mmCIF file of C-alpha atoms in Angstrom:
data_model
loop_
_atom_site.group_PDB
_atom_site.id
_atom_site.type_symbol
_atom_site.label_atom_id
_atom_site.label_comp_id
_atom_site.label_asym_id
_atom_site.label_seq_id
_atom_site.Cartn_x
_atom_site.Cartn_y
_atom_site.Cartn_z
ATOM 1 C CA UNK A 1 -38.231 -0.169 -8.665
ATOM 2 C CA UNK A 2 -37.933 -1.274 -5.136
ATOM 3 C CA UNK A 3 -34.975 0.636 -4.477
ATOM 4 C CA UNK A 4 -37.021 4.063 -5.777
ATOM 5 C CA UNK A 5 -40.081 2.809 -3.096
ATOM 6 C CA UNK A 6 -37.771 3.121 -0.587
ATOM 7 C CA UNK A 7 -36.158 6.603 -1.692
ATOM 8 C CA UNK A 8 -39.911 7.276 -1.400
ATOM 9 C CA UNK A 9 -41.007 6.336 2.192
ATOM 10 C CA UNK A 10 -37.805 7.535 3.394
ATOM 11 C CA UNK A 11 -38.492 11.005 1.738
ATOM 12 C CA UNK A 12 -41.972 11.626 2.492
ATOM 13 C CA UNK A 13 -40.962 10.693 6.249
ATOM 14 C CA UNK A 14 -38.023 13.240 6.334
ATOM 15 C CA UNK A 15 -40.679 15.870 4.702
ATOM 16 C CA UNK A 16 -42.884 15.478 7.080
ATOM 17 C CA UNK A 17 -40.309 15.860 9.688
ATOM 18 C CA UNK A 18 -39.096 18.790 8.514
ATOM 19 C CA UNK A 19 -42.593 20.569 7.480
ATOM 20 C CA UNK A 20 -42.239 23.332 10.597
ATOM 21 C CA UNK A 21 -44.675 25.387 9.432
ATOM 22 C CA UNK A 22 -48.047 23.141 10.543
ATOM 23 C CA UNK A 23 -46.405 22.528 14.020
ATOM 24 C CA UNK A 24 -46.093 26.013 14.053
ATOM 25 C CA UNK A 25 -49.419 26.828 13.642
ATOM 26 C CA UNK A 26 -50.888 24.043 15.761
ATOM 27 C CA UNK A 27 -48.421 25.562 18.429
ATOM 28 C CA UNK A 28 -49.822 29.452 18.239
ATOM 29 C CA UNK A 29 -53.520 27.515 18.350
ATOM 30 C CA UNK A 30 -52.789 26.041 21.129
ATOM 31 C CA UNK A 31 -51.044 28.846 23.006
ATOM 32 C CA UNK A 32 -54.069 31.022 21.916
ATOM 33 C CA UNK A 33 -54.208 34.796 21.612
ATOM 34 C CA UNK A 34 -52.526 36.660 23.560
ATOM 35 C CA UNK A 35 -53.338 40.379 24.109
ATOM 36 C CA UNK A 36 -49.852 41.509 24.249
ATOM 37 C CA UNK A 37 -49.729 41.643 20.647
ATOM 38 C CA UNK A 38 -52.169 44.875 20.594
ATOM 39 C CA UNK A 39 -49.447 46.658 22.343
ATOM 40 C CA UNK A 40 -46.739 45.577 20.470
ATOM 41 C CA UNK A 41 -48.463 45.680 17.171
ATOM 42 C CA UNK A 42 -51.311 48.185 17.565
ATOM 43 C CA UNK A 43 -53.223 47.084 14.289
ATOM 44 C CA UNK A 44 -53.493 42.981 15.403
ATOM 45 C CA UNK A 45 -56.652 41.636 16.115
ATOM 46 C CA UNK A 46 -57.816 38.201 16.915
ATOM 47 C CA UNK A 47 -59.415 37.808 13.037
ATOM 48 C CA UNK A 48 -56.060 38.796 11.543
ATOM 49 C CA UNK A 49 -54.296 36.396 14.053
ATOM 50 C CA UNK A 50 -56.449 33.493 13.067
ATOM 51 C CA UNK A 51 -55.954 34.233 9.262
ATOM 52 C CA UNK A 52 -52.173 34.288 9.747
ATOM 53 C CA UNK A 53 -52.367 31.190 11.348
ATOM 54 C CA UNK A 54 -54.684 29.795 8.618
ATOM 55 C CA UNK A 55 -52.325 30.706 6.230
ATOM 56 C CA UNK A 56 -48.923 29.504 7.883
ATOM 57 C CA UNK A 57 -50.906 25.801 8.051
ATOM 58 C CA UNK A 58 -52.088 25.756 4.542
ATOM 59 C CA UNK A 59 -48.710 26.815 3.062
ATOM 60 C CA UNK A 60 -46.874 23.822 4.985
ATOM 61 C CA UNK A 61 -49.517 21.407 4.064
ATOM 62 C CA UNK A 62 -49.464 22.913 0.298
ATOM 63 C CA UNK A 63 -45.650 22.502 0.595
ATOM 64 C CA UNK A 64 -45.902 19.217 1.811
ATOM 65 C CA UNK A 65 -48.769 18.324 -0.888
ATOM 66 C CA UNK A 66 -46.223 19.332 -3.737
ATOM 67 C CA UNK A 67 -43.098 17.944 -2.028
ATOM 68 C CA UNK A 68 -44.985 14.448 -2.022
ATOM 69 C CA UNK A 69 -46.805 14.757 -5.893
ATOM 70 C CA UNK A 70 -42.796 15.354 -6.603
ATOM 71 C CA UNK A 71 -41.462 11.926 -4.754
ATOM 72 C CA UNK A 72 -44.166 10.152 -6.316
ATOM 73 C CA UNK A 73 -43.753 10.844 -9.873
ATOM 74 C CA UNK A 74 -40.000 10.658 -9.880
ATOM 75 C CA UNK A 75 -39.223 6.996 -11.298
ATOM 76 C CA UNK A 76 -35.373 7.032 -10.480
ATOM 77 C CA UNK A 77 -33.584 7.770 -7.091
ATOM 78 C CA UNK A 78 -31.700 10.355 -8.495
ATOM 79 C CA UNK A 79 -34.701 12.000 -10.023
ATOM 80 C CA UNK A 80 -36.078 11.595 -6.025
ATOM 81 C CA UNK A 81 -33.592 13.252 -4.557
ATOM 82 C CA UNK A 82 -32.782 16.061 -6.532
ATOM 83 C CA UNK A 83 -36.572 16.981 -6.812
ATOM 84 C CA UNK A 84 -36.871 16.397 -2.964
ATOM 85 C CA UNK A 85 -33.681 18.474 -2.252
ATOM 86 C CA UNK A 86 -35.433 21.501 -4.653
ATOM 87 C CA UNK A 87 -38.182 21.373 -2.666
ATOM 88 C CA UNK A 88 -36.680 21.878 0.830
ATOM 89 C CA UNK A 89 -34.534 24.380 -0.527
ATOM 90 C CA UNK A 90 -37.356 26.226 -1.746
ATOM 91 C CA UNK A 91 -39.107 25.853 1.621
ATOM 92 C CA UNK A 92 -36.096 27.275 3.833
ATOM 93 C CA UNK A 93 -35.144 30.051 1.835
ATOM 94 C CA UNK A 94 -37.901 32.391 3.292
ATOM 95 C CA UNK A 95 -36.789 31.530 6.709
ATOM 96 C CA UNK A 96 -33.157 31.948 5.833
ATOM 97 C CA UNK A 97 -34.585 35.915 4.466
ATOM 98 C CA UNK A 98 -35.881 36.307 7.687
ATOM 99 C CA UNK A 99 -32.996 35.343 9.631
ATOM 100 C CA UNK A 100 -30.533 37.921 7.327
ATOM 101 C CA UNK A 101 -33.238 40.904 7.752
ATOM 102 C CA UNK A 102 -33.022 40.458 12.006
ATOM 103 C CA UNK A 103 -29.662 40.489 11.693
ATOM 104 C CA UNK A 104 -29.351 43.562 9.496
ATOM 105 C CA UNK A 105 -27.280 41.708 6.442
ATOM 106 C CA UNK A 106 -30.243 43.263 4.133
ATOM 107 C CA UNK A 107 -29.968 46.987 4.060
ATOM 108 C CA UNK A 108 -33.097 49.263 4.648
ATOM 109 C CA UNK A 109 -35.493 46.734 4.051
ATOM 110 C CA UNK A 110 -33.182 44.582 6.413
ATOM 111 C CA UNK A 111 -34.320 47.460 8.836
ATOM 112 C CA UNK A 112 -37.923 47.267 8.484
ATOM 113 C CA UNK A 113 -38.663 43.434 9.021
ATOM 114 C CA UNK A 114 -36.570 44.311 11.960
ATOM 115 C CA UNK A 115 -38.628 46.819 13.427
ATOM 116 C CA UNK A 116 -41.279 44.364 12.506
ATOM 117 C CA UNK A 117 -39.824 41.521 14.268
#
């Protein structure tokens, strides 16, 4: 089983490297709230800032939570990585959607998370 400890620690490291969404959100705290975003979204408040941010932390650390319970209960390395590779899949698809909407690959609703963006 060593060779499935180290799958493991090697996993959980890369995971938490590529968990973007908690650096994200420490980021906006740390930039604070800026009162630009009234004007260019006219229903933001501070509240509704501080819940998005709230949310954006706990779904990377939820993410992250799951990604780990997976590595850990996998008991070969191939059972690791496939479950590990899921998992980041999973967790870059919405920014992938994103990406396709701004560049207008997703029709009318491509439209409207660009004029949202």
């Amino acid at each position: 089983e060593i060779p499935v400890r180290i799958a493991e620690c090697f996993a959980i490291m890369v995971a938490i490297i590529t968990q973007d969404e908690v650096g994200t959100a420490v980021t906006l705290i740390r930039d604070g709230f800026d009162e630009d975003l009234v004007e260019a979204f006219p229903g933001a408040t501070k509240a509704k800032w501080g819940w998005s941010i709230a949310l954006r932390a706990f779904e990377g650390l939820f993410g992250l939570l799951l990604t780990c319970l997976l590595i850990m209960q996998s008991t070969t390395v191939l059972d690791l990585l496939l479950n590990f590779l899921a998992m980041e899949f999973v967790s870059k698809l919405d920014d992938v959607v994103f990406v396709l909407a701004r560049e207008g690959f997703l029709g009318f609703w491509g439209c409207v998370v660009q004029k949202e963006a």
